[in-house]
PDB file of C-alpha atoms and ligand atoms in Angstrom:
ATOM      1  CA  UNK A   1       0.256   0.021   0.122  1.00 78.00           C
ATOM      2  CA  UNK A   2       1.466   3.801  -0.724  1.00 91.00           C
ATOM      3  CA  UNK A   3       0.791   6.019   2.012  1.00 97.00           C
ATOM      4  CA  UNK A   4       0.185   9.898   1.958  1.00 98.00           C
ATOM      5  CA  UNK A   5       1.805  10.645   5.324  1.00 98.00           C
ATOM      6  CA  UNK A   6       4.591   8.082   5.778  1.00 98.00           C
ATOM      7  CA  UNK A   7       7.717   6.926   4.145  1.00 98.00           C
ATOM      8  CA  UNK A   8       9.736   3.913   4.936  1.00 97.00           C
ATOM      9  CA  UNK A   9      12.952   2.455   3.927  1.00 97.00           C
ATOM     10  CA  UNK A  10      14.628  -0.619   4.938  1.00 97.00           C
ATOM     11  CA  UNK A  11      17.956  -1.755   4.744  1.00 96.00           C
ATOM     12  CA  UNK A  12      19.881  -4.641   6.321  1.00 95.00           C
ATOM     13  CA  UNK A  13      16.836  -5.113   8.681  1.00 96.00           C
ATOM     14  CA  UNK A  14      16.566  -1.707   9.813  1.00 98.00           C
ATOM     15  CA  UNK A  15      13.419   0.215   8.801  1.00 98.00           C
ATOM     16  CA  UNK A  16      13.411   4.011   9.149  1.00 98.00           C
ATOM     17  CA  UNK A  17       9.809   5.439   9.238  1.00 98.00           C
ATOM     18  CA  UNK A  18       9.188   8.809   8.644  1.00 98.00           C
ATOM     19  CA  UNK A  19       5.646  10.816   9.871  1.00 98.00           C
ATOM     20  CA  UNK A  20       5.643  13.310   7.411  1.00 98.00           C
ATOM     21  CA  UNK A  21       2.718  16.076   7.259  1.00 98.00           C
ATOM     22  CA  UNK A  22       4.683  18.991   6.303  1.00 96.00           C
ATOM     23  CA  UNK A  23       2.135  21.502   6.202  1.00 96.00           C
ATOM     24  CA  UNK A  24       1.366  21.094   9.924  1.00 98.00           C
ATOM     25  CA  UNK A  25       4.940  20.051  11.286  1.00 98.00           C
ATOM     26  CA  UNK A  26       3.786  16.375  11.041  1.00 98.00           C
ATOM     27  CA  UNK A  27       0.691  16.755  13.219  1.00 98.00           C
ATOM     28  CA  UNK A  28      -1.163  13.630  13.815  1.00 98.00           C
ATOM     29  CA  UNK A  29      -4.674  13.577  12.111  1.00 98.00           C
ATOM     30  CA  UNK A  30      -6.972  10.726  11.961  1.00 98.00           C
ATOM     31  CA  UNK A  31      -5.877   9.672   8.441  1.00 98.00           C
ATOM     32  CA  UNK A  32      -2.040   9.435   9.406  1.00 98.00           C
ATOM     33  CA  UNK A  33      -3.004   7.360  12.287  1.00 98.00           C
ATOM     34  CA  UNK A  34      -4.990   5.137  10.455  1.00 98.00           C
ATOM     35  CA  UNK A  35      -1.919   4.493   8.058  1.00 98.00           C
ATOM     36  CA  UNK A  36       0.408   3.982  10.906  1.00 98.00           C
ATOM     37  CA  UNK A  37      -1.594   1.328  12.419  1.00 98.00           C
ATOM     38  CA  UNK A  38      -1.758  -0.448   8.761  1.00 98.00           C
ATOM     39  CA  UNK A  39       1.955  -0.040   8.214  1.00 98.00           C
ATOM     40  CA  UNK A  40       2.583  -1.946  12.136  1.00 98.00           C
ATOM     41  CA  UNK A  41       0.055  -4.489  10.982  1.00 98.00           C
ATOM     42  CA  UNK A  42       1.998  -5.231   7.889  1.00 97.00           C
ATOM     43  CA  UNK A  43       5.497  -4.987   9.055  1.00 97.00           C
ATOM     44  CA  UNK A  44       7.998  -6.990   7.002  1.00 94.00           C
ATOM     45  CA  UNK A  45       8.952  -9.932   9.115  1.00 92.00           C
ATOM     46  CA  UNK A  46      12.504  -9.494   8.273  1.00 93.00           C
ATOM     47  CA  UNK A  47      12.723  -5.835  10.116  1.00 97.00           C
ATOM     48  CA  UNK A  48      14.593  -6.129  13.201  1.00 97.00           C
ATOM     49  CA  UNK A  49      14.642  -2.772  14.365  1.00 98.00           C
ATOM     50  CA  UNK A  50      12.304   0.258  13.740  1.00 98.00           C
ATOM     51  CA  UNK A  51      13.447   3.511  13.716  1.00 98.00           C
ATOM     52  CA  UNK A  52      10.707   6.548  13.815  1.00 98.00           C
ATOM     53  CA  UNK A  53      11.351   9.962  12.850  1.00 98.00           C
ATOM     54  CA  UNK A  54       9.674  12.942  11.570  1.00 98.00           C
ATOM     55  CA  UNK A  55       9.952  14.987   8.057  1.00 98.00           C
ATOM     56  CA  UNK A  56      12.049  18.039   7.846  1.00 97.00           C
ATOM     57  CA  UNK A  57      14.411  19.447  10.458  1.00 94.00           C
ATOM     58  CA  UNK A  58      12.160  21.520  12.548  1.00 97.00           C
ATOM     59  CA  UNK A  59       9.376  19.044  13.949  1.00 98.00           C
ATOM     60  CA  UNK A  60       9.149  15.334  14.968  1.00 98.00           C
ATOM     61  CA  UNK A  61       5.656  15.517  15.337  1.00 98.00           C
ATOM     62  CA  UNK A  62       4.038  18.879  16.880  1.00 98.00           C
ATOM     63  CA  UNK A  63       1.081  16.939  18.360  1.00 98.00           C
ATOM     64  CA  UNK A  64      -2.503  15.936  17.072  1.00 98.00           C
ATOM     65  CA  UNK A  65      -4.111  17.804  14.572  1.00 98.00           C
ATOM     66  CA  UNK A  66      -5.473  20.872  16.070  1.00 98.00           C
ATOM     67  CA  UNK A  67      -7.618  21.631  13.492  1.00 98.00           C
ATOM     68  CA  UNK A  68      -9.234  18.216  12.834  1.00 98.00           C
ATOM     69  CA  UNK A  69     -10.324  18.139  16.706  1.00 98.00           C
ATOM     70  CA  UNK A  70     -11.165  21.688  16.685  1.00 98.00           C
ATOM     71  CA  UNK A  71     -14.785  20.502  15.892  1.00 98.00           C
ATOM     72  CA  UNK A  72     -15.250  17.261  17.757  1.00 98.00           C
ATOM     73  CA  UNK A  73     -17.851  16.747  20.370  1.00 98.00           C
ATOM     74  CA  UNK A  74     -17.780  14.623  23.625  1.00 98.00           C
ATOM     75  CA  UNK A  75     -18.077  11.075  21.554  1.00 98.00           C
ATOM     76  CA  UNK A  76     -15.764  12.037  18.591  1.00 98.00           C
ATOM     77  CA  UNK A  77     -13.231  13.292  21.105  1.00 98.00           C
ATOM     78  CA  UNK A  78     -13.239  10.035  22.825  1.00 98.00           C
ATOM     79  CA  UNK A  79     -13.053   8.069  19.692  1.00 98.00           C
ATOM     80  CA  UNK A  80     -10.190  10.168  18.060  1.00 98.00           C
ATOM     81  CA  UNK A  81      -8.226   9.783  21.458  1.00 98.00           C
ATOM     82  CA  UNK A  82      -9.106   5.770  21.238  1.00 98.00           C
ATOM     83  CA  UNK A  83      -7.730   6.046  17.755  1.00 98.00           C
ATOM     84  CA  UNK A  84      -4.454   7.115  18.885  1.00 98.00           C
ATOM     85  CA  UNK A  85      -4.094   5.327  22.139  1.00 98.00           C
ATOM     86  CA  UNK A  86      -4.592   2.174  19.966  1.00 98.00           C
ATOM     87  CA  UNK A  87      -2.302   2.616  17.417  1.00 98.00           C
ATOM     88  CA  UNK A  88       0.315   3.777  20.000  1.00 98.00           C
ATOM     89  CA  UNK A  89      -0.257   0.566  21.963  1.00 98.00           C
ATOM     90  CA  UNK A  90       0.096  -1.477  18.802  1.00 98.00           C
ATOM     91  CA  UNK A  91       3.546   0.518  18.489  1.00 98.00           C
ATOM     92  CA  UNK A  92       4.726  -0.512  22.024  1.00 97.00           C
ATOM     93  CA  UNK A  93       3.811  -4.075  21.743  1.00 96.00           C
ATOM     94  CA  UNK A  94       5.589  -4.528  18.424  1.00 97.00           C
ATOM     95  CA  UNK A  95       7.746  -7.766  18.765  1.00 97.00           C
ATOM     96  CA  UNK A  96      11.167  -5.723  17.718  1.00 98.00           C
ATOM     97  CA  UNK A  97      12.671  -2.348  19.353  1.00 98.00           C
ATOM     98  CA  UNK A  98      11.685   0.986  18.320  1.00 98.00           C
ATOM     99  CA  UNK A  99      13.856   3.958  18.359  1.00 99.00           C
ATOM    100  CA  UNK A 100      12.444   7.162  18.468  1.00 99.00           C
ATOM    101  CA  UNK A 101      14.654   9.897  16.998  1.00 98.00           C
ATOM    102  CA  UNK A 102      13.250  13.135  17.571  1.00 98.00           C
ATOM    103  CA  UNK A 103      14.222  15.553  15.213  1.00 98.00           C
ATOM    104  CA  UNK A 104      12.487  18.934  16.708  1.00 98.00           C
ATOM    105  CA  UNK A 105       9.372  19.369  18.181  1.00 98.00           C
ATOM    106  CA  UNK A 106       7.706  16.393  20.143  1.00 98.00           C
ATOM    107  CA  UNK A 107       4.714  18.103  21.703  1.00 98.00           C
ATOM    108  CA  UNK A 108       1.410  16.658  22.752  1.00 98.00           C
ATOM    109  CA  UNK A 109       0.894  13.637  20.717  1.00 98.00           C
ATOM    110  CA  UNK A 110       4.467  14.059  19.540  1.00 98.00           C
ATOM    111  CA  UNK A 111       6.133  13.471  22.874  1.00 98.00           C
ATOM    112  CA  UNK A 112       3.412  10.610  23.296  1.00 98.00           C
ATOM    113  CA  UNK A 113       4.261   8.564  20.083  1.00 98.00           C
ATOM    114  CA  UNK A 114       7.993   8.927  21.175  1.00 98.00           C
ATOM    115  CA  UNK A 115       7.005   7.443  24.815  1.00 98.00           C
ATOM    116  CA  UNK A 116       5.265   4.594  22.927  1.00 98.00           C
ATOM    117  CA  UNK A 117       8.814   3.787  21.416  1.00 98.00           C
ATOM    118  CA  UNK A 118      11.443   1.618  23.446  1.00 98.00           C
ATOM    119  CA  UNK A 119      14.119   4.222  23.146  1.00 98.00           C
ATOM    120  CA  UNK A 120      14.176   7.901  22.687  1.00 98.00           C
ATOM    121  CA  UNK A 121      17.190   9.910  21.191  1.00 98.00           C
ATOM    122  CA  UNK A 122      16.974  13.266  19.849  1.00 98.00           C
ATOM    123  CA  UNK A 123      18.536  16.250  17.899  1.00 98.00           C
ATOM    124  CA  UNK A 124      19.660  19.300  20.275  1.00 98.00           C
ATOM    125  CA  UNK A 125      17.033  21.338  18.882  1.00 98.00           C
ATOM    126  CA  UNK A 126      14.378  18.796  20.185  1.00 98.00           C
ATOM    127  CA  UNK A 127      11.322  20.355  22.403  1.00 98.00           C
ATOM    128  CA  UNK A 128       9.577  17.910  24.431  1.00 98.00           C
ATOM    129  CA  UNK A 129       5.789  19.125  26.271  1.00 98.00           C
ATOM    130  CA  UNK A 130       2.536  18.402  26.800  1.00 98.00           C
ATOM    131  CA  UNK A 131       0.996  21.821  26.204  1.00 98.00           C
ATOM    132  CA  UNK A 132      -2.894  19.873  25.909  1.00 98.00           C
ATOM    133  CA  UNK A 133      -4.210  22.076  28.964  1.00 98.00           C
ATOM    134  CA  UNK A 134      -3.549  25.386  27.169  1.00 98.00           C
ATOM    135  CA  UNK A 135      -5.930  23.967  24.674  1.00 98.00           C
ATOM    136  CA  UNK A 136      -8.623  22.932  27.082  1.00 98.00           C
ATOM    137  CA  UNK A 137      -7.854  19.407  26.616  1.00 98.00           C
ATOM    138  CA  UNK A 138      -5.619  16.938  28.733  1.00 98.00           C
ATOM    139  CA  UNK A 139      -3.053  14.562  26.741  1.00 98.00           C
ATOM    140  CA  UNK A 140      -5.316  12.188  25.112  1.00 97.00           C
ATOM    141  CA  UNK A 141      -2.813   9.552  23.488  1.00 98.00           C
ATOM    142  CA  UNK A 142      -1.458   7.968  26.765  1.00 97.00           C
ATOM    143  CA  UNK A 143       0.583  10.758  27.980  1.00 98.00           C
ATOM    144  CA  UNK A 144      -0.596  10.972  31.417  1.00 98.00           C
ATOM    145  CA  UNK A 145       0.189   7.510  31.758  1.00 97.00           C
ATOM    146  CA  UNK A 146       3.565   7.333  30.141  1.00 97.00           C
ATOM    147  CA  UNK A 147       4.810  10.394  31.135  1.00 98.00           C
ATOM    148  CA  UNK A 148       4.490   9.580  34.971  1.00 97.00           C
ATOM    149  CA  UNK A 149       5.936   6.215  34.283  1.00 96.00           C
ATOM    150  CA  UNK A 150       8.944   7.623  32.578  1.00 97.00           C
ATOM    151  CA  UNK A 151       9.612  10.772  34.190  1.00 98.00           C
ATOM    152  CA  UNK A 152       8.038  10.235  37.433  1.00 97.00           C
ATOM    153  CA  UNK A 153       5.006  11.909  38.891  1.00 98.00           C
ATOM    154  CA  UNK A 154       6.484  15.223  39.716  1.00 98.00           C
ATOM    155  CA  UNK A 155       8.012  16.041  36.617  1.00 98.00           C
ATOM    156  CA  UNK A 156       5.258  14.728  34.625  1.00 98.00           C
ATOM    157  CA  UNK A 157       2.647  16.517  36.610  1.00 98.00           C
ATOM    158  CA  UNK A 158       4.896  19.934  36.200  1.00 98.00           C
ATOM    159  CA  UNK A 159       4.997  19.529  32.533  1.00 98.00           C
ATOM    160  CA  UNK A 160       1.303  18.566  31.921  1.00 98.00           C
ATOM    161  CA  UNK A 161       0.074  21.602  34.232  1.00 98.00           C
ATOM    162  CA  UNK A 162       2.498  24.461  33.202  1.00 98.00           C
ATOM    163  CA  UNK A 163       2.094  23.069  29.453  1.00 98.00           C
ATOM    164  CA  UNK A 164       5.861  24.177  28.775  1.00 98.00           C
ATOM    165  CA  UNK A 165       7.883  22.589  26.703  1.00 98.00           C
ATOM    166  CA  UNK A 166      11.328  21.454  27.742  1.00 98.00           C
ATOM    167  CA  UNK A 167      14.575  21.652  25.751  1.00 98.00           C
ATOM    168  CA  UNK A 168      16.707  18.596  24.748  1.00 98.00           C
ATOM    169  CA  UNK A 169      19.420  18.699  27.927  1.00 98.00           C
ATOM    170  CA  UNK A 170      16.270  19.057  30.184  1.00 98.00           C
ATOM    171  CA  UNK A 171      14.697  15.983  28.342  1.00 98.00           C
ATOM    172  CA  UNK A 172      18.337  14.204  29.044  1.00 98.00           C
ATOM    173  CA  UNK A 173      18.405  15.063  32.615  1.00 98.00           C
ATOM    174  CA  UNK A 174      15.004  14.044  33.217  1.00 98.00           C
ATOM    175  CA  UNK A 175      15.507  10.626  31.672  1.00 98.00           C
ATOM    176  CA  UNK A 176      12.856  11.247  29.068  1.00 98.00           C
ATOM    177  CA  UNK A 177      15.665  10.755  26.380  1.00 98.00           C
ATOM    178  CA  UNK A 178      18.973   8.569  26.382  1.00 98.00           C
ATOM    179  CA  UNK A 179      20.866  10.865  24.417  1.00 98.00           C
ATOM    180  CA  UNK A 180      21.044  14.176  22.352  1.00 98.00           C
ATOM    181  CA  UNK A 181      23.209  14.837  19.436  1.00 98.00           C
ATOM    182  CA  UNK A 182      23.666  17.301  16.968  1.00 98.00           C
ATOM    183  CA  UNK A 183      20.770  17.638  14.275  1.00 97.00           C
ATOM    184  CA  UNK A 184      23.037  16.470  11.574  1.00 97.00           C
ATOM    185  CA  UNK A 185      24.373  13.110  13.398  1.00 98.00           C
ATOM    186  CA  UNK A 186      20.837  12.191  14.611  1.00 98.00           C
ATOM    187  CA  UNK A 187      20.001   9.551  12.026  1.00 98.00           C
ATOM    188  CA  UNK A 188      23.535   8.355  11.680  1.00 98.00           C
ATOM    189  CA  UNK A 189      23.450   7.537  15.542  1.00 98.00           C
ATOM    190  CA  UNK A 190      19.868   6.028  15.473  1.00 98.00           C
ATOM    191  CA  UNK A 191      21.188   3.828  12.828  1.00 98.00           C
ATOM    192  CA  UNK A 192      24.527   2.952  14.875  1.00 98.00           C
ATOM    193  CA  UNK A 193      22.246   1.837  17.674  1.00 98.00           C
ATOM    194  CA  UNK A 194      19.891  -0.074  15.553  1.00 98.00           C
ATOM    195  CA  UNK A 195      22.781  -1.652  13.886  1.00 98.00           C
ATOM    196  CA  UNK A 196      24.138  -2.821  17.325  1.00 98.00           C
ATOM    197  CA  UNK A 197      20.797  -4.298  18.368  1.00 98.00           C
ATOM    198  CA  UNK A 198      20.441  -6.132  14.971  1.00 96.00           C
ATOM    199  CA  UNK A 199      23.394  -7.780  15.660  1.00 95.00           C
ATOM    200  CA  UNK A 200      21.540  -9.886  18.679  1.00 97.00           C
ATOM    201  CA  UNK A 201      19.270 -12.628  18.790  1.00 97.00           C
ATOM    202  CA  UNK A 202      15.656 -11.761  17.695  1.00 97.00           C
ATOM    203  CA  UNK A 203      13.573 -13.873  19.502  1.00 97.00           C
ATOM    204  CA  UNK A 204      15.750 -13.118  22.711  1.00 98.00           C
ATOM    205  CA  UNK A 205      15.234  -9.253  21.899  1.00 98.00           C
ATOM    206  CA  UNK A 206      11.254 -10.159  21.704  1.00 98.00           C
ATOM    207  CA  UNK A 207      11.579 -11.785  25.050  1.00 98.00           C
ATOM    208  CA  UNK A 208      13.389  -9.226  26.708  1.00 98.00           C
ATOM    209  CA  UNK A 209      10.983  -6.219  25.595  1.00 98.00           C
ATOM    210  CA  UNK A 210       7.905  -8.556  26.629  1.00 97.00           C
ATOM    211  CA  UNK A 211       9.483  -9.361  30.068  1.00 97.00           C
ATOM    212  CA  UNK A 212      10.419  -5.518  30.744  1.00 96.00           C
ATOM    213  CA  UNK A 213       6.826  -4.298  29.610  1.00 94.00           C
ATOM    214  CA  UNK A 214       4.857  -7.149  31.738  1.00 94.00           C
ATOM    215  CA  UNK A 215       6.637  -6.892  34.464  1.00 96.00           C
ATOM    216  CA  UNK A 216       6.763  -3.501  35.311  1.00 91.00           C
ATOM    217  CA  UNK A 217       2.889  -3.707  36.235  1.00 89.00           C
ATOM    218  CA  UNK A 218       3.383  -6.999  38.470  1.00 96.00           C
ATOM    219  CA  UNK A 219       4.334  -7.552  41.936  1.00 97.00           C
ATOM    220  CA  UNK A 220       7.967  -8.643  42.554  1.00 97.00           C
ATOM    221  CA  UNK A 221       7.728 -12.160  42.795  1.00 97.00           C
ATOM    222  CA  UNK A 222       5.384 -12.517  39.886  1.00 97.00           C
ATOM    223  CA  UNK A 223       7.885 -10.491  37.834  1.00 97.00           C
ATOM    224  CA  UNK A 224      10.577 -12.790  38.725  1.00 97.00           C
ATOM    225  CA  UNK A 225       8.713 -15.756  37.846  1.00 97.00           C
ATOM    226  CA  UNK A 226       7.581 -14.219  34.445  1.00 97.00           C
ATOM    227  CA  UNK A 227      11.291 -13.880  33.563  1.00 98.00           C
ATOM    228  CA  UNK A 228      12.199 -17.141  34.869  1.00 97.00           C
ATOM    229  CA  UNK A 229       9.755 -18.331  32.511  1.00 98.00           C
ATOM    230  CA  UNK A 230      10.784 -16.467  29.697  1.00 98.00           C
ATOM    231  CA  UNK A 231      14.507 -17.170  30.516  1.00 98.00           C
ATOM    232  CA  UNK A 232      13.913 -21.180  30.013  1.00 98.00           C
ATOM    233  CA  UNK A 233      11.640 -20.400  26.698  1.00 98.00           C
ATOM    234  CA  UNK A 234      15.080 -19.046  25.302  1.00 98.00           C
ATOM    235  CA  UNK A 235      16.444 -22.637  25.401  1.00 98.00           C
ATOM    236  CA  UNK A 236      14.016 -24.032  23.188  1.00 97.00           C
ATOM    237  CA  UNK A 237      15.075 -21.555  20.404  1.00 97.00           C
ATOM    238  CA  UNK A 238      18.485 -22.153  17.937  1.00 96.00           C
ATOM    239  CA  UNK A 239      19.459 -18.644  18.494  1.00 97.00           C
ATOM    240  CA  UNK A 240      20.507 -19.970  22.133  1.00 97.00           C
ATOM    241  CA  UNK A 241      22.173 -23.175  20.602  1.00 96.00           C
ATOM    242  CA  UNK A 242      24.149 -21.048  18.115  1.00 96.00           C
ATOM    243  CA  UNK A 243      24.977 -18.188  20.169  1.00 96.00           C
ATOM    244  CA  UNK A 244      26.467 -20.052  22.828  1.00 96.00           C
ATOM    245  CA  UNK A 245      28.159 -22.567  20.650  1.00 96.00           C
ATOM    246  CA  UNK A 246      29.764 -19.744  18.563  1.00 96.00           C
ATOM    247  CA  UNK A 247      30.972 -17.854  21.760  1.00 96.00           C
ATOM    248  CA  UNK A 248      32.712 -21.260  23.082  1.00 97.00           C
ATOM    249  CA  UNK A 249      34.334 -21.960  19.681  1.00 96.00           C
ATOM    250  CA  UNK A 250      35.368 -18.362  19.312  1.00 96.00           C
ATOM    251  CA  UNK A 251      33.243 -17.564  16.190  1.00 94.00           C
ATOM    252  CA  UNK A 252      30.974 -15.019  14.688  1.00 93.00           C
ATOM    253  CA  UNK A 253      27.201 -15.892  15.102  1.00 93.00           C
ATOM    254  CA  UNK A 254      24.499 -15.154  12.354  1.00 90.00           C
ATOM    255  CA  UNK A 255      21.133 -15.446  14.189  1.00 94.00           C
ATOM    256  CA  UNK A 256      18.266 -16.992  12.273  1.00 91.00           C
ATOM    257  CA  UNK A 257      15.597 -15.432  14.497  1.00 90.00           C
ATOM    258  CA  UNK A 258      14.221 -18.928  15.544  1.00 94.00           C
TER     259      UNK A 258
HETATM  260  N1  CAA B   1      -2.145  20.538  14.583  1.00 60.25           N
HETATM  261  C1  CAA B   1      -2.348  21.366  13.353  1.00 60.25           C
HETATM  262  N2  CAA B   1      -1.457  22.261  12.779  1.00 60.25           N
HETATM  263  C2  CAA B   1      -0.648  22.611  13.430  1.00 60.25           C
HETATM  264  C3  CAA B   1       0.214  21.823  14.659  1.00 60.25           C
HETATM  265  C4  CAA B   1      -1.088  21.019  15.214  1.00 60.25           C
HETATM  266  N3  CAA B   1      -0.990  20.123  16.246  1.00 60.25           N
HETATM  267  N4  CAA B   1       1.040  22.104  15.041  1.00 60.25           N
HETATM  268  C5  CAA B   1       1.538  23.111  14.129  1.00 60.25           C
HETATM  269  N5  CAA B   1       0.434  23.305  13.102  1.00 60.25           N
HETATM  270  C6  CAA B   1       0.690  23.837  11.940  1.00 60.25           C
HETATM  271  C7  CAA B   1       0.422  25.618  11.920  1.00 60.25           C
HETATM  272  O1  CAA B   1      -1.172  25.996  12.463  1.00 60.25           O
HETATM  273  C8  CAA B   1       1.104  26.550  11.050  1.00 60.25           C
HETATM  274  O2  CAA B   1      -0.031  26.145  10.080  1.00 60.25           O
HETATM  275  P1  CAA B   1      -0.369  27.430   8.929  1.00 60.25           P
HETATM  276  O3  CAA B   1       0.952  27.594   8.249  1.00 60.25           O
HETATM  277  O4  CAA B   1      -1.455  26.886   7.977  1.00 60.25           O
HETATM  278  O5  CAA B   1      -0.537  28.519   9.613  1.00 60.25           O
HETATM  279  C9  CAA B   1       2.384  25.287  10.420  1.00 60.25           C
HETATM  280  O6  CAA B   1       1.689  24.125  11.177  1.00 60.25           O
HETATM  281  C10 CAA B   1       3.206  25.902  11.180  1.00 60.25           C
HETATM  282  O7  CAA B   1       3.260  26.241  12.706  1.00 60.25           O
HETATM  283  P2  CAA B   1       3.643  27.497  13.129  1.00 60.25           P
HETATM  284  O8  CAA B   1       3.473  28.775  12.375  1.00 60.25           O
HETATM  285  O9  CAA B   1       2.856  27.575  14.434  1.00 60.25           O
HETATM  286  O10 CAA B   1       5.210  27.497  13.384  1.00 60.25           O
HETATM  287  P3  CAA B   1       6.117  27.960  14.686  1.00 60.25           P
HETATM  288  O11 CAA B   1       7.447  27.921  14.248  1.00 60.25           O
HETATM  289  O12 CAA B   1       5.484  29.484  14.700  1.00 60.25           O
HETATM  290  O13 CAA B   1       5.829  27.044  16.059  1.00 60.25           O
HETATM  291  C11 CAA B   1       5.104  25.177  17.305  1.00 60.25           C
HETATM  292  C12 CAA B   1       5.808  25.799  16.156  1.00 60.25           C
HETATM  293  C13 CAA B   1       5.669  25.899  18.631  1.00 60.25           C
HETATM  294  C14 CAA B   1       5.497  23.731  17.072  1.00 60.25           C
HETATM  295  C15 CAA B   1       3.530  25.755  17.038  1.00 60.25           C
HETATM  296  O14 CAA B   1       3.016  25.494  15.460  1.00 60.25           O
HETATM  297  C16 CAA B   1       2.685  25.104  18.203  1.00 60.25           C
HETATM  298  O15 CAA B   1       2.739  25.409  19.360  1.00 60.25           O
HETATM  299  N6  CAA B   1       2.005  23.706  17.633  1.00 60.25           N
HETATM  300  C17 CAA B   1       0.765  23.442  18.423  1.00 60.25           C
HETATM  301  C18 CAA B   1       1.785  22.406  19.383  1.00 60.25           C
HETATM  302  C19 CAA B   1       0.686  21.623  20.162  1.00 60.25           C
HETATM  303  O16 CAA B   1      -0.383  22.503  20.910  1.00 60.25           O
HETATM  304  N7  CAA B   1       0.254  20.519  20.500  1.00 60.25           N
HETATM  305  C20 CAA B   1      -0.594  19.593  21.116  1.00 60.25           C
HETATM  306  C21 CAA B   1      -1.929  19.611  20.395  1.00 60.25           C
HETATM  307  S1  CAA B   1      -2.777  18.902  21.145  1.00 60.25           S
HETATM  308  C22 CAA B   1      -2.275  17.038  21.140  1.00 60.25           C
HETATM  309  O17 CAA B   1      -1.530  16.458  20.702  1.00 60.25           O
HETATM  310  C23 CAA B   1      -3.586  16.316  22.033  1.00 60.25           C
HETATM  311  C24 CAA B   1      -3.256  14.571  22.313  1.00 60.25           C
HETATM  312  O18 CAA B   1      -2.271  14.684  23.047  1.00 60.25           O
HETATM  313  C25 CAA B   1      -3.714  13.669  21.481  1.00 60.25           C
END
């Protein structure tokens, strides 16, 4: 399928997905969200890491589309929010690692889509914020949940109540991003991280992601038991046999992902 708002390119198992709505600084409209859902449902099984970025050098995503939201009633508002939250949940549950390469404004829904990714890195001109209350709404694509989870309640409440964006260095300080790079280096750094991830066993990566996500909401004993089960399952994979055999025989390993 060809997309209006998405561009994607895959090489060596790394897919770069660019969100592109240049007239609105890549704001998320319903059509774009629909395309994103379709893309995630049909992602090629050969893709081992997904990188998400925004078109241009000014904005990653400037939020949900305010023009589209401006005329919604309560039921439509609920549905618009659900459309975004469902797609972001799909993204969060993708069985491969996802890196957000945040190349500028990540406001409202833009900060929220970055938070649904596994890892966030950004350019030095990036700005993160949840300005929704200034528009008379609250974060609507799971921002109240994921921001507090990532940076703690105090900072999440400050960002959401003031609506004031933070700069890249502050995002780094509070742990919202893992690294900040000059704009010109961002995509190369994202590719470098993706390539490092790609060298590792795909099934183990999938299980590790599943553990980290699932265990967060469990009690300690349940979480530890969960990991124990998944650890055991690794030993039923060819990747474990091949990875350990290669180590013991001082060889390079090519993981098959099974
Ligand atoms: N929705 C729709 N259009 C948007 C947009 C958005 N979120 N953000 C920017 N645009 C449009 C502008 O209306 C403008 O269009 P025109 O050229 O037709 O006037 C164009 O993009 C360029 O924007 P600006 O002229 O405003 O650019 P700027 O450099 O002066 O400012 C900005 C950049 C600070 C990002 C500013 O555009 C801005 O504040 N945007 C809105 C940010 C925002 O409030 N996001 C949250 C949306 S609500 C949300 O996301 C809810 C949710 O959780 C689901």
